[in-house]
C-alpha cells in the first residue's frame, strides 16, 4: 500500500522532540557489510567457479634398475555453478504524501526519504536472514497447531537447532504487517496464501503469530514463507546461507558430496548434536578446518554464544589479586588467533568457524542496491503511474553467496 498524506500525518507535525525517527529495532545488518567485502565474482545469469578438488595419483617409486611407470592421471578439477537470485523491493508514494511532507520547514521528515531509506534497510534485512540460515527460503518453522486456528504456533526457543521459530520473531524476520504463505517445501502455500500477520507473541516458550485466516499446521511439515507471486507453489529463489554452505551434505553450486567424485564438496565439520559450547568443541572445529589448509579464520556467532564463550573462558581465569577487577566485557572475547564477530541476526544456536578467503560474493554489473528508475535510462527518480495519483519505484540487487571451498569451514548449530 502506498504512503499517503493520511498515513504520514502521524509523523508530520509542527514540533518534535527529535529530528529523526527512532527505530524500534536493530537495523545494523552487519553480516551483510562483511559479505559485501568478500571477493566478488561478476557474472551474467550464472557464475562458474573453477575448483581444484583433488590430487592426481600417477606417482611411481622405482629402484635403481628402473621399470614401468604408473599410468598418467589428469589433475582433478571441477566447477561450482551459482545462479543469481534478484532481490526486489517496491515502494509507492501518493502525490499527497510528497506534497505535504515538503510543504514547509515544519515538515521534519520527508515521505520520499523515509520510503527510500526504509526500502534499502528492509531489503538488506531480508538478505541477512538468508545469509545466516539455509538458503531454503524458510522464514520460520511451524509447531503443530492441534486444530484449525488463526494463532500459528512456531518452534519454541528450547527446541531450536535444526528448526527455528522464536528466533524469527526476535530478529524481526516476522512481525505485524508482514504478508506470508504457509505450506511445505513442495507447495509453499498449501495451507494459506498471502495472509497477513496481525499480532505476534515473542514468548520463548510459546512463540506465536496471529494470522488473518486460520490454518492447521504440523511441526516438521509446514513452514512460513515470503509469498512468491511468480509461482503457484515454488518458494522464492534466495541466496545460499551459511547453514547451507557450512554443511557436510546438500548441494551448493550444483555440486553435491553425495555424488561419487564430489565427496570433497563438504564442510570440514558440522556438529548438529552438541548443545553445550566447550573448549574441546572449539579445538575440534579448529583442528578440522586447519587440516584442510584453513588460515586466518574468523568465528561468526550470535550474542548468546559469545556470552557463553565469555563465561567459559572467564572460568579459566586465575587472579593474582583482587584489585581493579572488571567483568562483563564479552564484546572483547577472542579465541586463539581467530577473530570473533557476534551479530544480532545469527541464530542463538549457531557458531561458525570460517575461512573468509574461501567465500565469494556472486554478483553482476549491478553490484549494489539499485533503483529500477536509474536502470531505465530515460528517467531517474520515482516515476508517475499513468492514470493514477501515485508514484512508484523499485529497488533491485542481483547477488548470491557462495564458496570456492567448503572444507575450510566448520559449524555447530544446536548449541543452547
XYZ file of C-alpha atoms in Angstrom:
416
model
C 0.000 0.000 0.000
C 1.371 3.408 -0.964
C 2.299 6.038 1.636
C -0.356 8.775 1.742
C -0.847 12.144 3.399
C -3.142 10.444 5.909
C -0.629 7.783 6.895
C 2.151 10.396 7.081
C 0.081 12.643 9.339
C 1.331 10.888 12.454
C 4.923 11.955 11.747
C 4.366 15.349 10.063
C 3.961 17.742 12.996
C 4.875 21.307 13.876
C 7.086 20.335 16.836
C 9.260 17.316 17.526
C 11.479 16.136 20.333
C 13.857 14.727 17.729
C 14.573 15.409 14.079
C 14.786 11.711 13.229
C 12.530 8.701 13.551
C 13.875 6.409 16.257
C 13.965 2.804 15.042
C 12.409 0.367 17.489
C 14.513 -2.495 16.141
C 18.134 -3.451 15.457
C 18.913 -2.241 11.930
C 22.662 -2.706 11.581
C 22.507 -5.716 9.223
C 26.203 -6.124 9.996
C 26.809 -9.580 8.478
C 25.847 -8.125 5.103
C 28.554 -5.476 5.405
C 31.089 -8.281 5.863
C 29.547 -10.158 2.954
C 29.904 -7.129 0.688
C 33.666 -7.160 1.343
C 34.081 -10.713 0.086
C 35.721 -11.113 -3.302
C 33.082 -10.572 -5.975
C 32.697 -12.902 -8.932
C 30.889 -10.968 -11.657
C 28.537 -12.912 -13.909
C 25.587 -12.589 -16.249
C 22.978 -15.183 -15.345
C 25.288 -17.624 -13.572
C 28.874 -17.989 -12.402
C 31.224 -20.898 -12.965
C 33.707 -21.096 -10.114
C 36.735 -23.274 -11.020
C 37.677 -25.822 -8.379
C 40.838 -27.901 -7.989
C 39.253 -30.666 -5.994
C 41.843 -33.396 -5.631
C 45.303 -34.722 -6.313
C 46.494 -36.879 -9.195
C 47.771 -40.325 -8.162
C 50.138 -41.009 -11.059
C 53.144 -41.141 -8.719
C 55.609 -44.056 -9.077
C 58.592 -45.124 -6.977
C 61.177 -47.388 -8.674
C 64.529 -48.890 -7.794
C 67.924 -48.371 -9.423
C 67.073 -50.858 -12.185
C 64.204 -48.663 -13.383
C 60.922 -50.049 -14.669
C 57.485 -49.030 -15.791
C 55.623 -46.002 -14.524
C 52.062 -45.877 -13.313
C 49.636 -44.544 -15.898
C 49.258 -40.807 -16.244
C 46.260 -39.282 -14.487
C 44.779 -35.859 -15.065
C 44.593 -33.383 -12.218
C 41.138 -33.408 -10.658
C 39.161 -30.293 -11.475
C 35.504 -29.349 -11.316
C 33.333 -26.258 -11.128
C 30.586 -24.887 -8.938
C 27.817 -23.023 -10.727
C 25.975 -20.265 -8.904
C 22.844 -18.555 -10.155
C 21.714 -15.031 -9.294
C 18.554 -14.503 -7.245
C 17.238 -10.974 -7.725
C 16.227 -9.157 -4.568
C 13.407 -6.658 -5.235
C 11.603 -4.168 -3.012
C 8.819 -1.980 -4.395
C 7.741 1.358 -2.934
C 4.855 3.660 -3.718
C 4.029 7.264 -2.794
C 0.798 9.148 -3.242
C 1.224 12.701 -4.535
C -0.421 13.997 -1.364
C 2.320 12.498 0.831
C 5.097 14.101 -1.205
C 3.343 17.471 -1.296
C 2.565 17.547 2.415
C 5.989 16.348 3.507
C 7.742 19.065 1.539
C 5.307 21.886 2.160
C 7.360 23.899 4.640
C 10.177 23.832 7.165
C 7.975 22.241 9.843
C 7.909 19.013 7.843
C 10.933 17.456 9.553
C 10.750 14.136 7.766
C 10.276 13.700 4.050
C 7.965 10.949 2.850
C 10.192 10.047 -0.066
C 13.343 9.846 2.055
C 11.535 7.675 4.593
C 10.378 5.203 1.955
C 13.672 5.051 0.078
C 15.876 4.638 3.147
C 13.449 2.132 4.610
C 13.381 0.093 1.393
C 17.168 -0.230 1.366
C 17.285 -1.303 5.032
C 14.345 -3.706 4.680
C 15.914 -5.337 1.615
C 19.221 -5.786 3.407
C 17.463 -7.263 6.427
C 15.830 -9.947 4.279
C 19.196 -10.694 2.686
C 20.844 -11.014 6.094
C 18.145 -13.535 7.062
C 19.094 -15.591 4.016
C 22.813 -15.174 4.689
C 22.646 -16.655 8.213
C 20.206 -19.510 7.531
C 19.870 -22.322 4.986
C 19.054 -20.601 1.716
C 15.882 -22.729 1.507
C 13.518 -19.694 1.757
C 12.041 -20.842 5.087
C 11.448 -17.810 7.316
C 10.223 -19.812 10.335
C 9.278 -23.372 11.258
C 5.738 -24.041 12.452
C 4.869 -26.055 15.514
C 1.780 -28.270 15.461
C -1.430 -26.247 15.761
C -3.589 -29.026 17.193
C -6.519 -27.868 15.085
C -7.509 -25.013 12.812
C -6.590 -21.680 14.372
C -5.627 -18.157 13.401
C -2.929 -18.350 16.087
C 0.020 -20.054 14.432
C 2.466 -21.707 16.809
C 6.181 -21.503 15.993
C 9.076 -23.627 17.277
C 9.980 -22.615 20.838
C 13.471 -21.428 21.811
C 14.363 -24.622 23.704
C 13.589 -26.777 20.647
C 15.586 -24.729 18.167
C 18.568 -26.136 16.326
C 17.654 -27.747 13.023
C 14.433 -25.705 13.167
C 13.753 -22.162 14.368
C 10.656 -20.118 15.071
C 11.095 -17.988 18.177
C 14.326 -16.604 16.700
C 12.476 -15.376 13.603
C 10.303 -13.169 15.824
C 13.175 -11.862 17.943
C 15.163 -10.927 14.833
C 12.243 -9.220 13.117
C 12.024 -11.693 10.230
C 8.306 -11.877 11.017
C 6.265 -9.074 12.518
C 2.922 -7.318 12.393
C 2.101 -6.181 8.857
C 4.026 -8.942 7.084
C 2.270 -10.967 4.396
C 3.188 -14.655 4.351
C 2.415 -18.023 2.820
C 2.115 -21.156 4.961
C 2.924 -24.501 3.402
C 5.502 -27.177 2.650
C 8.765 -27.066 0.729
C 6.976 -28.723 -2.182
C 3.908 -26.468 -2.005
C 4.701 -23.269 -0.137
C 1.110 -22.015 0.057
C -0.544 -25.371 0.786
C -2.231 -24.004 3.937
C -2.505 -20.267 3.289
C -1.719 -17.787 0.522
C -0.864 -14.162 1.213
C -2.233 -13.988 4.755
C -1.400 -11.037 6.988
C 0.238 -11.161 10.412
C -1.908 -9.093 12.767
C -0.132 -9.804 16.073
C 2.984 -11.533 17.412
C 3.880 -13.117 20.742
C 7.648 -13.206 21.292
C 7.478 -15.673 24.155
C 10.476 -18.002 24.214
C 8.198 -20.806 25.444
C 5.109 -20.264 23.281
C 6.009 -18.045 20.312
C 3.066 -17.352 18.003
C 1.882 -15.141 15.191
C -1.772 -14.285 14.664
C -2.901 -14.598 11.050
C -5.791 -13.057 9.131
C -7.129 -16.572 8.486
C -6.996 -19.908 10.308
C -4.602 -22.766 9.460
C -3.814 -26.192 10.893
C -0.040 -26.631 10.780
C 2.099 -29.680 11.560
C 5.593 -29.443 13.053
C 8.308 -30.598 10.669
C 5.969 -30.334 7.681
C 4.770 -26.752 7.470
C 6.784 -23.555 7.312
C 6.367 -19.797 6.918
C 7.472 -18.299 3.592
C 7.541 -14.912 1.920
C 4.884 -15.077 -0.834
C 6.116 -15.752 -4.355
C 3.714 -14.153 -6.857
C 5.718 -15.639 -9.728
C 4.836 -19.230 -8.889
C 1.800 -21.053 -7.585
C 3.901 -23.322 -5.397
C 7.642 -22.678 -5.575
C 9.429 -20.844 -2.791
C 11.362 -17.688 -3.529
C 14.824 -18.242 -5.001
C 17.089 -16.928 -2.256
C 20.791 -16.589 -1.526
C 22.779 -19.521 -0.250
C 23.160 -19.239 3.517
C 25.925 -20.117 5.951
C 23.947 -23.084 7.260
C 23.751 -24.459 3.738
C 27.355 -23.790 2.763
C 28.920 -24.967 6.039
C 27.363 -28.410 5.875
C 28.539 -31.964 5.242
C 25.577 -32.717 2.996
C 23.416 -30.952 0.443
C 24.149 -29.450 -2.950
C 25.646 -25.972 -3.281
C 26.615 -24.514 -6.630
C 25.466 -27.644 -8.441
C 27.929 -29.921 -6.614
C 26.820 -32.498 -4.061
C 29.044 -34.503 -1.684
C 26.609 -37.416 -2.036
C 27.656 -37.741 -5.697
C 30.616 -40.000 -6.419
C 33.671 -37.886 -7.165
C 32.280 -34.850 -5.371
C 32.877 -36.024 -1.808
C 35.341 -33.152 -1.380
C 32.462 -30.648 -1.512
C 31.523 -30.594 2.175
C 32.376 -28.687 5.331
C 35.253 -29.900 7.460
C 32.823 -30.295 10.355
C 29.125 -29.671 11.035
C 28.053 -30.505 14.593
C 24.263 -30.802 14.948
C 24.128 -32.640 18.284
C 26.364 -30.803 20.775
C 24.264 -28.481 22.921
C 26.901 -27.047 25.264
C 29.722 -24.850 23.966
C 33.068 -26.168 25.187
C 36.752 -25.614 24.662
C 37.034 -29.129 23.231
C 34.357 -28.330 20.649
C 36.191 -25.197 19.517
C 39.524 -27.023 19.388
C 37.932 -29.785 17.333
C 36.463 -27.310 14.843
C 39.794 -25.510 14.610
C 41.684 -28.725 14.002
C 39.220 -29.896 11.344
C 39.480 -26.770 9.186
C 43.239 -26.395 9.604
C 43.675 -29.987 8.475
C 42.378 -28.771 5.116
C 44.600 -25.696 4.989
C 42.444 -23.010 6.558
C 44.216 -19.925 7.844
C 43.213 -16.565 9.274
C 39.855 -17.948 10.280
C 37.038 -15.950 11.836
C 34.313 -17.015 14.243
C 30.823 -15.727 13.465
C 28.141 -16.279 16.063
C 25.207 -14.641 17.834
C 25.219 -12.757 21.089
C 24.169 -15.815 23.116
C 27.154 -17.970 22.138
C 29.533 -15.038 22.539
C 28.185 -14.732 26.067
C 28.641 -18.481 26.594
C 32.218 -18.316 25.317
C 32.966 -15.404 27.631
C 31.590 -17.353 30.603
C 33.545 -20.414 29.537
C 36.838 -18.549 29.266
C 36.223 -16.431 32.357
C 36.043 -19.610 34.408
C 39.631 -20.361 33.403
C 40.978 -17.066 34.838
C 43.179 -17.235 37.912
C 43.586 -13.835 39.605
C 46.880 -12.913 41.294
C 44.982 -10.303 43.308
C 41.500 -8.910 43.634
C 42.387 -5.327 42.774
C 40.933 -3.381 39.829
C 38.853 -6.309 38.570
C 36.417 -5.803 35.695
C 33.918 -8.226 34.230
C 31.137 -8.479 31.673
C 33.119 -7.243 28.650
C 32.047 -10.140 26.451
C 32.368 -7.952 23.335
C 36.164 -8.244 23.618
C 36.336 -12.041 23.937
C 38.507 -13.826 21.367
C 39.600 -17.360 20.574
C 43.232 -18.202 19.754
C 44.111 -16.220 16.628
C 40.564 -16.312 15.263
C 38.664 -13.050 15.226
C 35.258 -13.417 16.876
C 32.337 -11.466 15.409
C 28.924 -11.523 17.101
C 25.892 -10.462 15.063
C 22.305 -9.878 16.118
C 20.877 -11.909 13.243
C 22.856 -15.132 13.627
C 20.726 -17.728 15.403
C 21.359 -18.284 19.108
C 22.164 -21.940 18.371
C 24.864 -21.269 15.794
C 28.622 -20.771 15.798
C 30.581 -20.735 12.527
C 34.350 -21.021 12.181
C 35.058 -19.637 8.713
C 37.883 -19.001 6.267
C 36.705 -15.755 4.624
C 39.129 -16.069 1.702
C 37.221 -19.160 0.567
C 33.829 -17.409 0.470
C 32.638 -15.429 -2.542
C 30.011 -12.860 -3.438
C 28.395 -13.671 -6.762
C 27.255 -10.501 -8.473
C 26.604 -8.853 -11.836
C 27.138 -5.423 -13.341
C 24.527 -4.270 -10.807
C 26.772 -4.664 -7.781
C 24.770 -2.727 -5.189
C 21.123 -1.922 -4.377
C 19.937 -0.011 -7.456
C 16.690 1.747 -8.314
C 14.768 0.499 -11.341
C 14.227 4.098 -12.437
C 18.018 4.516 -12.679
C 18.299 1.390 -14.823
C 15.557 2.640 -17.089
C 17.898 5.245 -18.534
C 15.326 7.775 -19.711
C 14.276 8.926 -16.276
C 15.658 8.994 -12.763
C 13.747 9.229 -9.546
C 10.261 7.894 -8.884
C 8.014 7.562 -11.909
C 4.373 8.565 -12.202
C 1.938 5.697 -12.732
C -0.085 6.832 -15.725
C -3.747 7.283 -14.874
C -3.206 7.266 -11.102
C -2.153 9.718 -8.407
C 0.738 7.506 -7.320
C 4.482 7.442 -7.930
C 6.353 4.120 -7.779
C 9.862 2.747 -7.938
C 11.586 -0.497 -7.014
C 14.931 -1.495 -5.600
C 16.808 -4.415 -7.197
C 20.039 -6.170 -6.238
C 21.033 -9.393 -8.046
C 23.525 -11.125 -5.737
C 24.284 -14.534 -4.258
C 26.588 -16.052 -1.657
C 28.925 -18.919 -2.478
C 32.238 -20.586 -1.796
C 35.421 -21.683 -3.544
C 35.796 -24.322 -0.846
C 33.512 -25.812 1.785
C 36.086 -27.885 3.669
C 37.835 -24.922 5.305
C 34.746 -24.050 7.343
C 33.099 -25.650 10.371
C 29.915 -25.052 12.341
C 27.965 -26.069 15.421
C 24.228 -25.418 15.046
C 22.488 -26.967 18.052
C 24.025 -25.001 20.905
C 21.853 -23.904 23.807
